[in-house]
Coordinates of C-alpha atoms and ligand atoms in Angstrom, one line a residue:
M1 CA 19.0 18.0 10.5
K2 CA 18.7 14.3 11.0
G3 CA 21.8 12.8 12.6
S4 CA 24.0 15.8 12.1
H5 CA 23.4 17.2 15.5
R6 CA 26.0 14.9 17.0
L7 CA 28.6 16.5 14.8
A8 CA 27.6 20.0 15.6
P9 CA 30.5 22.1 17.1
L10 CA 30.0 22.8 20.8
I11 CA 30.2 26.5 21.6
I12 CA 29.7 27.0 25.3
P13 CA 29.9 30.6 26.5
T14 CA 31.4 30.9 30.0
F15 CA 28.2 32.4 31.5
V16 CA 26.4 29.3 30.4
L17 CA 28.8 27.1 32.3
L18 CA 28.2 29.3 35.4
I19 CA 24.4 28.9 35.0
L20 CA 24.7 25.2 35.1
G21 CA 26.7 25.3 38.3
I22 CA 30.3 24.4 37.6
A23 CA 31.0 26.6 40.6
V24 CA 31.1 24.7 43.9
N25 CA 28.1 25.4 46.2
E26 CA 28.3 24.3 49.8
K27 CA 24.7 23.1 49.9
V28 CA 25.3 20.4 47.2
C29 CA 28.3 18.5 48.4
I30 CA 27.4 15.0 47.4
A31 CA 30.3 13.9 45.2
G32 CA 29.0 12.4 42.0
I33 CA 30.3 9.3 40.3
T34 CA 31.4 9.1 36.7
S35 CA 31.7 5.4 35.9
K36 CA 35.0 4.7 34.2
Y37 CA 33.4 2.1 32.0
I38 CA 32.8 3.5 28.6
R39 CA 31.4 1.2 25.9
R40 CA 33.5 1.0 22.8
P41 CA 33.2 4.4 21.1
E42 CA 32.4 3.2 17.5
A43 CA 29.1 4.1 16.0
S44 CA 26.5 1.4 16.3
V45 CA 25.6 -0.7 13.3
D46 CA 22.0 -1.1 12.1
L47 CA 20.6 -4.5 11.7
P48 CA 20.5 -5.4 8.0
I49 CA 17.2 -5.0 6.2
D50 CA 17.0 -8.8 5.9
S51 CA 17.6 -9.4 9.6
P52 CA 15.3 -12.2 11.0
Y53 CA 14.3 -9.6 13.7
F54 CA 12.6 -7.7 10.9
A55 CA 10.9 -10.8 9.3
V56 CA 7.4 -10.3 8.1
P57 CA 5.2 -13.0 9.7
P58 CA 4.1 -15.8 7.5
G59 CA 0.7 -16.1 5.9
N60 CA -1.6 -14.3 3.6
N61 CA -1.8 -10.6 4.4
P62 CA -0.6 -11.2 8.0
P63 CA -0.9 -8.4 10.6
Q64 CA 2.5 -7.1 11.7
Q65 CA 4.0 -4.3 13.9
V66 CA 1.3 -4.9 16.5
H67 CA 1.5 -2.5 19.4
L68 CA -0.5 -1.4 22.4
T69 CA -0.9 1.8 24.4
Q70 CA -3.2 2.9 27.1
A71 CA -6.4 4.4 25.7
D72 CA -8.1 6.1 28.7
R73 CA -7.2 7.9 31.9
D74 CA -6.9 5.0 34.3
G75 CA -6.1 1.9 32.3
Q76 CA -9.4 0.2 31.5
A77 CA -9.0 0.7 27.7
V78 CA -6.2 -0.2 25.3
I79 CA -5.5 1.0 21.7
V80 CA -4.4 -1.8 19.5
S81 CA -2.5 -0.8 16.4
W82 CA -1.1 -3.0 13.6
V83 CA -0.2 -2.9 9.9
T84 CA -1.4 -5.2 7.1
P85 CA 0.3 -5.2 3.7
L86 CA -3.1 -5.3 1.9
A87 CA -6.6 -4.0 2.8
A88 CA -8.2 -5.8 5.7
L89 CA -10.8 -5.3 8.4
S90 CA -9.6 -3.1 11.3
T91 CA -11.2 -5.6 13.7
V92 CA -9.9 -6.9 17.1
S93 CA -11.6 -9.9 18.7
Y94 CA -10.9 -10.3 22.4
G95 CA -11.9 -12.1 25.5
L96 CA -10.8 -13.7 28.7
N97 CA -9.9 -17.1 27.2
K98 CA -7.4 -17.9 24.5
S99 CA -9.0 -18.4 21.1
Q100 CA -12.5 -17.9 22.5
Y101 CA -13.4 -14.4 21.8
D102 CA -16.8 -13.1 22.9
H103 CA -16.0 -9.4 22.1
S104 CA -14.9 -7.7 19.0
V105 CA -14.4 -4.1 18.0
T106 CA -13.8 -2.6 14.6
G107 CA -11.6 0.5 14.4
T108 CA -10.2 2.5 11.5
F109 CA -7.2 2.5 9.2
T110 CA -5.1 5.1 7.7
R111 CA -2.3 5.3 5.0
Y112 CA 0.2 8.0 4.5
S113 CA 2.8 9.0 1.9
F114 CA 6.2 10.3 2.6
Y115 CA 8.3 11.4 -0.4
N116 CA 8.3 8.2 -2.6
Y117 CA 7.1 5.9 0.2
T118 CA 3.5 4.9 0.7
S119 CA 2.6 3.2 3.9
R120 CA 0.7 -0.1 4.2
Y121 CA -2.7 -0.2 6.0
I122 CA -2.2 1.1 9.5
H123 CA -5.1 0.0 11.7
Q124 CA -6.1 1.0 15.1
A125 CA -9.0 -0.1 17.3
T126 CA -9.8 0.7 21.0
L127 CA -10.9 -1.9 23.5
R128 CA -12.9 -0.3 26.3
N129 CA -14.6 -1.2 29.6
L130 CA -11.9 -3.7 30.4
Q131 CA -11.6 -5.0 34.0
F132 CA -8.6 -4.0 36.1
G133 CA -5.9 -6.6 36.8
T134 CA -7.1 -9.0 34.1
T135 CA -5.4 -10.8 31.3
Y136 CA -7.1 -10.5 27.9
Y137 CA -6.4 -12.5 24.8
Y138 CA -6.9 -10.8 21.4
R139 CA -6.7 -11.5 17.7
V140 CA -6.0 -9.2 14.8
G141 CA -6.1 -9.8 11.1
S142 CA -8.5 -11.4 8.7
W143 CA -9.9 -14.8 9.3
V144 CA -12.6 -14.8 6.7
G145 CA -11.9 -16.7 3.5
S146 CA -9.3 -19.3 2.6
G147 CA -5.7 -18.7 3.1
S148 CA -6.1 -15.6 5.2
S149 CA -4.2 -15.2 8.4
Y150 CA -4.6 -13.7 11.9
R151 CA -2.4 -13.6 14.9
E152 CA -3.1 -13.8 18.6
F153 CA -1.6 -12.0 21.6
S154 CA -2.5 -11.1 25.1
F155 CA -2.1 -8.3 27.6
T156 CA -2.8 -7.7 31.3
T157 CA -4.6 -4.6 32.5
P158 CA -3.1 -2.7 35.5
P159 CA -4.5 -2.9 39.0
P160 CA -7.0 -0.1 39.9
V161 CA -5.7 3.4 40.5
A162 CA -4.9 3.3 44.2
P163 CA -2.0 4.7 46.3
D164 CA -0.4 1.3 47.1
S165 CA -0.9 -0.4 43.8
P166 CA 2.5 -1.8 42.9
Y167 CA 3.7 -1.6 39.3
I168 CA 6.9 -2.1 37.3
F169 CA 7.7 0.2 34.4
G170 CA 10.4 -0.3 31.9
V171 CA 12.1 3.0 30.9
I172 CA 13.7 3.1 27.4
G173 CA 14.8 5.9 25.1
D174 CA 16.5 6.5 21.7
L175 CA 16.3 2.9 20.8
G176 CA 16.8 2.7 17.0
Q177 CA 17.4 -0.6 15.3
T178 CA 21.1 -1.5 15.7
Y179 CA 22.7 -4.6 17.2
D180 CA 23.0 -2.5 20.4
S181 CA 19.2 -1.6 20.2
L182 CA 18.5 -5.3 19.9
S183 CA 20.7 -6.0 23.0
T184 CA 18.8 -3.3 25.0
F185 CA 15.5 -4.7 23.8
Q186 CA 16.3 -8.3 24.6
H187 CA 17.5 -7.3 28.1
Y188 CA 14.2 -5.6 28.7
L189 CA 12.3 -8.6 27.5
K190 CA 13.9 -10.6 30.3
S191 CA 12.8 -8.1 33.0
Q192 CA 9.6 -8.0 35.0
G193 CA 8.5 -4.7 33.3
Q194 CA 4.7 -4.5 32.8
A195 CA 4.6 -1.3 30.6
V196 CA 7.2 0.9 29.0
L197 CA 7.7 4.6 29.5
Y198 CA 9.3 5.4 26.2
V199 CA 11.1 8.8 26.1
G200 CA 11.3 9.4 22.4
D201 CA 13.3 8.8 19.2
L202 CA 11.9 5.5 18.0
S203 CA 13.1 4.2 14.6
Y204 CA 15.7 6.7 13.4
A205 CA 14.3 6.3 9.9
D206 CA 15.4 9.9 9.3
D207 CA 19.0 8.9 9.5
Y208 CA 18.5 7.2 6.1
P209 CA 18.7 8.9 2.7
F210 CA 15.3 10.5 1.9
D211 CA 14.1 9.5 5.4
N212 CA 13.4 5.9 4.2
N213 CA 10.1 5.1 6.0
V214 CA 10.7 1.4 5.3
R215 CA 12.7 1.7 8.5
W216 CA 9.6 2.6 10.5
D217 CA 8.1 -0.7 9.4
T218 CA 11.3 -2.7 10.4
W219 CA 11.3 -0.9 13.8
G220 CA 7.7 -1.8 14.3
R221 CA 8.5 -5.5 13.7
L222 CA 11.6 -5.4 15.9
V223 CA 9.8 -4.3 19.0
E224 CA 6.6 -6.3 18.5
P225 CA 7.7 -9.0 20.9
S226 CA 7.1 -6.5 23.7
T227 CA 4.7 -3.9 22.2
A228 CA 2.0 -6.5 21.3
Y229 CA 1.9 -7.7 24.9
Q230 CA 2.2 -4.6 27.0
P231 CA 1.5 -0.9 26.5
W232 CA 4.3 1.5 25.6
I233 CA 3.7 5.1 26.6
W234 CA 5.0 7.2 23.8
T235 CA 6.9 10.5 24.0
A236 CA 7.9 12.3 20.8
G237 CA 11.6 13.1 20.2
N238 CA 13.4 15.1 17.5
H239 CA 13.7 12.1 15.2
E240 CA 9.9 12.0 15.1
I241 CA 9.6 15.6 13.7
E242 CA 10.7 14.5 10.1
F243 CA 10.5 18.0 8.7
L244 CA 12.2 17.7 5.3
P245 CA 11.2 20.6 3.1
E246 CA 14.0 19.7 0.7
I247 CA 12.0 16.7 -0.4
G248 CA 8.6 18.4 0.1
E249 CA 7.8 16.9 3.5
V250 CA 6.6 19.7 5.7
T251 CA 3.9 18.1 7.9
V252 CA 5.7 17.6 11.2
Y253 CA 5.4 14.3 13.0
K254 CA 3.5 12.7 10.1
P255 CA 4.9 9.1 10.3
F256 CA 4.9 9.0 14.2
L257 CA 1.4 10.3 14.5
S258 CA 0.1 8.0 11.8
R259 CA 1.6 5.0 13.5
Y260 CA 1.6 5.7 17.3
P261 CA -1.7 7.0 18.6
T262 CA -1.8 8.4 22.2
P263 CA -4.8 8.9 24.5
Y264 CA -4.7 12.6 24.6
F265 CA -8.5 13.1 24.6
S266 CA -8.9 11.5 28.0
S267 CA -6.6 14.1 29.6
D268 CA -8.3 17.1 27.9
S269 CA -5.2 17.7 25.7
T270 CA -5.6 19.2 22.2
S271 CA -2.6 17.4 20.8
P272 CA -1.4 13.8 20.7
L273 CA 2.1 15.1 21.5
W274 CA 1.3 16.0 25.2
Y275 CA -1.1 14.1 27.5
S276 CA -1.3 12.2 30.7
I277 CA -2.4 8.9 32.0
R278 CA -2.8 7.3 35.4
R279 CA -1.7 3.7 35.9
A280 CA -1.7 1.8 39.2
S281 CA -0.2 4.4 41.7
A282 CA 1.4 6.6 39.1
H283 CA 0.3 9.8 37.4
I284 CA 2.4 10.1 34.2
I285 CA 2.6 13.4 32.3
V286 CA 4.1 13.2 28.8
L287 CA 5.5 16.5 27.3
S288 CA 6.7 17.5 23.9
S289 CA 10.2 19.1 23.9
Y290 CA 9.7 20.2 20.2
S291 CA 6.3 21.8 20.4
A292 CA 5.7 25.3 21.6
Y293 CA 5.9 25.6 25.4
G294 CA 6.2 29.4 26.0
K295 CA 3.7 31.2 28.1
Y296 CA 0.1 31.0 26.7
T297 CA 1.0 28.3 24.2
P298 CA -1.4 25.2 24.1
Q299 CA 1.1 23.0 25.9
W300 CA 1.8 25.5 28.6
V301 CA -1.9 26.1 29.2
W302 CA -2.6 22.4 29.3
L303 CA 0.3 21.6 31.7
Q304 CA -0.7 24.4 34.1
A305 CA -4.3 22.9 34.3
E306 CA -3.0 19.3 34.4
L307 CA -0.8 19.9 37.4
T308 CA -3.9 21.0 39.4
K309 CA -5.7 17.7 38.5
V310 CA -3.0 15.5 40.1
D311 CA -4.4 13.8 43.2
R312 CA -1.4 12.5 45.2
T313 CA -3.8 10.7 47.6
K314 CA -4.8 8.5 44.7
T315 CA -1.6 8.5 42.6
P316 CA 1.3 9.3 45.0
W317 CA 3.8 8.9 42.2
L318 CA 4.1 11.9 39.8
I319 CA 6.3 11.1 36.8
V320 CA 7.1 13.3 33.9
L321 CA 8.4 12.2 30.5
M322 CA 10.1 14.4 27.9
H323 CA 12.7 13.9 25.3
L324 CA 15.2 16.7 25.9
P325 CA 16.8 16.6 29.4
M326 CA 16.6 19.6 31.7
Y327 CA 19.8 18.6 33.5
N328 CA 22.6 17.0 31.4
S329 CA 26.3 17.2 32.0
N330 CA 27.3 15.4 28.8
T331 CA 29.0 17.6 26.1
Y332 CA 26.4 16.2 23.7
H333 CA 23.3 18.4 23.6
Y334 CA 24.7 20.4 26.5
M335 CA 22.3 23.1 27.5
E336 CA 19.7 22.2 24.8
G337 CA 17.0 21.8 27.4
E338 CA 17.8 25.1 29.2
T339 CA 14.8 27.1 27.9
F340 CA 12.5 24.3 28.8
R341 CA 14.0 24.2 32.3
V342 CA 13.6 27.9 32.7
Q343 CA 9.9 27.7 31.7
F344 CA 8.9 24.7 33.8
E345 CA 11.3 23.8 36.6
S346 CA 9.5 25.9 39.2
W347 CA 6.2 24.1 38.3
F348 CA 7.8 20.7 38.7
V349 CA 9.4 21.7 42.1
N350 CA 6.1 23.2 43.3
A351 CA 4.3 20.1 42.3
K352 CA 6.8 17.9 44.0
V353 CA 7.4 15.7 40.9
D354 CA 9.1 12.5 41.9
I355 CA 11.1 11.7 38.9
I356 CA 11.6 13.1 35.3
F357 CA 12.8 10.8 32.6
A358 CA 14.3 12.2 29.4
G359 CA 16.3 10.8 26.5
H360 CA 18.2 12.5 23.6
V361 CA 21.7 12.2 25.1
H362 CA 23.0 8.7 24.3
A363 CA 24.3 7.9 27.7
Y364 CA 23.0 7.4 31.3
E365 CA 22.9 10.0 34.0
R366 CA 21.0 10.5 37.3
S367 CA 20.8 13.7 39.2
N368 CA 20.6 14.5 42.9
R369 CA 17.5 16.3 44.0
I370 CA 18.4 19.8 43.1
S371 CA 16.8 22.9 41.7
N372 CA 17.9 26.1 40.1
V373 CA 14.7 28.1 40.5
A374 CA 16.2 30.8 42.7
Y375 CA 18.3 32.1 39.8
N376 CA 17.2 35.2 37.9
I377 CA 19.1 37.4 35.5
T378 CA 20.2 39.8 38.3
N379 CA 20.8 37.9 41.5
K380 CA 23.7 35.6 40.5
A381 CA 22.1 32.7 42.4
C382 CA 23.2 30.5 39.5
T383 CA 24.2 27.2 41.1
P384 CA 21.6 24.4 41.5
V385 CA 21.1 23.8 45.2
F386 CA 19.8 20.8 47.1
D387 CA 16.0 20.9 47.1
N388 CA 14.0 18.3 48.8
S389 CA 10.9 19.1 46.7
A390 CA 12.8 18.8 43.4
P391 CA 12.5 15.8 41.1
V392 CA 15.3 13.3 40.3
Y393 CA 16.3 13.8 36.7
V394 CA 17.2 10.7 34.8
T395 CA 18.7 10.8 31.3
I396 CA 18.2 7.5 29.6
G397 CA 18.7 8.1 25.9
D398 CA 21.1 5.1 25.9
G399 CA 18.9 2.6 23.9
G400 CA 21.6 2.0 21.3
N401 CA 20.7 3.7 18.1
I402 CA 22.8 4.2 15.0
E403 CA 24.3 7.5 16.2
G404 CA 26.5 5.8 18.8
I405 CA 27.3 6.5 22.4
A406 CA 27.7 10.0 23.8
G407 CA 31.0 9.3 25.4
N408 CA 32.2 12.7 26.4
F409 CA 31.1 14.1 29.7
T410 CA 31.9 17.7 30.9
E411 CA 34.6 17.8 33.5
P412 CA 34.6 18.2 36.4
Q413 CA 31.4 16.4 37.1
P414 CA 28.9 19.0 38.3
Q415 CA 27.7 18.7 41.9
Y416 CA 24.1 18.1 40.7
S417 CA 25.1 14.9 38.8
A418 CA 25.0 11.8 41.0
Y419 CA 25.9 9.1 38.5
R420 CA 26.8 9.0 34.9
E421 CA 28.0 6.4 32.5
A422 CA 28.5 6.2 28.7
S423 CA 27.0 2.7 28.2
F424 CA 23.8 1.5 26.5
G425 CA 21.0 0.1 28.7
H426 CA 17.5 0.5 30.0
G427 CA 15.8 1.4 33.3
I428 CA 13.3 -0.3 35.6
L429 CA 11.1 1.7 37.9
D430 CA 9.8 -0.7 40.5
I431 CA 7.0 1.0 42.5
K432 CA 6.3 -0.9 45.7
N433 CA 3.8 1.2 47.6
R434 CA 2.9 4.9 48.3
T435 CA 6.3 5.6 49.9
H436 CA 8.9 3.3 48.2
A437 CA 10.0 2.8 44.6
Y438 CA 13.3 1.7 43.2
F439 CA 14.9 2.9 40.0
N440 CA 17.5 0.5 38.6
W441 CA 19.5 1.1 35.5
H442 CA 20.8 -2.0 33.6
R443 CA 23.8 -1.7 31.2
N444 CA 23.8 -4.0 28.2
Q445 CA 27.2 -5.5 29.0
D446 CA 25.8 -7.3 32.0
G447 CA 23.0 -9.8 32.4
E448 CA 19.5 -8.5 33.2
A449 CA 20.0 -9.5 36.9
V450 CA 22.9 -7.1 37.3
V451 CA 22.1 -3.5 38.3
G452 CA 24.4 -0.8 37.0
D453 CA 22.9 2.0 39.1
S454 CA 20.3 1.6 41.8
Y455 CA 18.4 4.4 43.6
L456 CA 15.7 4.2 46.2
L457 CA 13.0 6.8 45.5
L458 CA 11.2 8.0 48.5
N459 CA 7.9 9.5 47.5
R460 CA 7.8 13.3 47.5
F461 CA 4.2 13.4 48.8
N462 CA 4.1 10.6 51.4
A463 CA 7.8 10.3 52.4
P464 CA 9.6 13.4 51.5
Ligands
NAG1 C1 -12.8 -19.5 30.2 O1 -12.1 -20.5 30.9 C2 -12.5 -20.7 32.2 C3 -11.6 -21.7 32.8 O2 -10.3 -21.6 32.4 C4 -14.0 -21.1 32.3 O3 -14.4 -21.2 33.6 C5 -14.8 -20.0 31.5 O4 -16.1 -20.4 31.4 C6 -14.2 -19.8 30.2 N1 -14.9 -18.6 29.6 C7 -15.3 -18.6 28.3 C8 -16.0 -17.4 27.9 O5 -15.2 -19.5 27.6
NAG2 C1 12.9 6.7 -3.4 O1 13.8 7.6 -4.0 C2 15.2 7.2 -3.7 C3 16.1 8.4 -4.2 O2 15.8 8.6 -5.5 C4 15.6 5.9 -4.3 O3 16.9 5.6 -3.9 C5 14.6 4.9 -3.7 O4 14.8 3.6 -4.4 C6 13.2 5.3 -4.0 N1 12.3 4.3 -3.4 C7 11.1 4.0 -3.9 C8 10.3 3.0 -3.1 O5 10.8 4.3 -5.0
NAG3 C1 15.9 38.5 41.4 O1 16.3 38.0 42.7 C2 16.4 39.1 43.6 C3 17.0 38.4 44.9 O2 16.3 37.2 45.2 C4 15.1 39.8 43.8 O3 15.2 40.8 44.7 C5 14.7 40.3 42.5 O4 13.4 40.9 42.6 C6 14.7 39.2 41.4 N1 14.4 39.8 40.1 C7 13.4 39.3 39.3 C8 13.3 40.0 38.0 O5 12.7 38.4 39.6
NAG4 C1 35.4 12.7 22.8 O1 36.3 13.8 22.6 C2 37.6 13.5 22.2 C3 38.4 14.8 22.1 O2 37.7 15.8 21.5 C4 37.5 12.8 20.8 O3 38.7 12.4 20.4 C5 36.6 11.6 20.9 O4 36.3 11.1 19.6 C6 35.2 12.0 21.5 N1 34.5 10.7 21.8 C7 33.4 10.5 21.3 C8 32.8 9.2 21.6 O5 32.8 11.2 20.5
NAG5 C1 6.7 0.0 51.3 O1 7.7 -0.8 50.6 C2 8.9 -0.8 51.2 C3 9.9 -1.5 50.3 O2 9.4 -2.7 49.9 C4 8.8 -1.5 52.6 O3 10.0 -1.6 53.2 C5 7.7 -0.8 53.4 O4 7.5 -1.5 54.6 C6 6.4 -0.7 52.6 N1 5.5 0.1 53.4 C7 4.3 -0.3 53.7 C8 3.5 0.6 54.5 O5 3.9 -1.5 53.5
FE2_6 FE1 17.0 12.9 20.3

């Protein structure tokens, strides 16, 4: 439960090691790199509760924790969410010019209780029928009556969905709210990223006694300098489950789903935990590692149908987000994603997915294009082999949370692992056109301009 998984003993049966391909296979002979640099191994330290990065904005009942996400299939709608300490209208005013708002929309608010915590007013409102490639200014909060306060922000909608629409995504996972989290976040703020693919584990509130949900509020304020200005595409991780029967909390994902809406209706999903969007030239599928995914389950049924809807002539880039990695050669969480891999790897290979981002393991790792779909229980074909249709797997759970770095990799480095390093950082996926994209990983020790690992992605549909 909670943070204890990092302390769990590692019991790895020999046959499991064989499945993951410790044995050398001639077909995968690209020697991987294990960077010798390992960030100091101590646990990361959370920012104190009175940190200026958690400061409540000034004013009377000011809106805080403002964050955006895409609200429709193609990026012409945005969900704005925010929190007010006291009751207020759930209204967003917006328009093309700063402080001159010719549109407004009123949404809804919710409150939830968690053990002895009661949330403030959590608002959300959806702005629709926006033009592509356009900067909008918006205002949230109350502005009626004396002494009331509101705040103004802006965002830019993506270009139309088209095969050569360039776009730059940030990729962040397992962020938390430590000094290292702050470093990761501040590095990302200096990037050219236009939207964030977030691979799960947000606040780590559940690492606090009684899952102190005040730490959800502090996290919301920490990340607001980005989330109020560009959409973050949310994936649920294990720290979002918050299943704590010992204190009577048995509604899974309650704080996460109360605070972070997702556009699941627009992709015909029946759950906010799995859904898809299209943005510029990318089709992005978000999956839930901790929801049922066996044959006939709602997620399995949805994904099967969803993969048939991908149109690579419109969105050449097919990207999948999940929390738990399918390929991971770190001793931390080793093999945890194996049943998910068995269930879905052949689908991803058949669909020619370009890249899969996952978190959970607090280190960075990038795979070669390999697959292990030939294996079955009787044929001993148990080593991943080079597969030109397979995705690149990136583990990027190195945001910097309180649980510290996952500093122990399995040895020797498996053939499927191209690069791995136990440092905190973030990724940038820079899509140029229908054939070329660059994935760059930036470690926190270096300035944003320095690239720790760089990989040219050639599109699986147009330039396989
Ligand atoms: C917004 O500003 C532009 C010039 O910057 C002006 O042409 C336009 O009329 C303004 N629109 C509104 C609604 O004020
Ligand atoms: C909630 O309960 C815990 C444990 O009894 C206590 O430490 C904390 O102060 C309480 N918080 C509130 C808001 O009452
Ligand atoms: C396992 O693989 C072998 C060889 O590829 C094949 O003949 C056999 O039918 C497979 N078994 C199952 C259960 O798929
Ligand atoms: C890695 O494993 C070694 C040996 O078991 C242990 O001493 C060390 O603390 C581990 N490192 C981390 C970061 O957990
Ligand atoms: C796609 O982008 C790459 C990298 O910027 C460039 O080399 C290539 O010429 C571009 N292709 C087209 C058709 O513009
Ligand atoms: Fe996790």
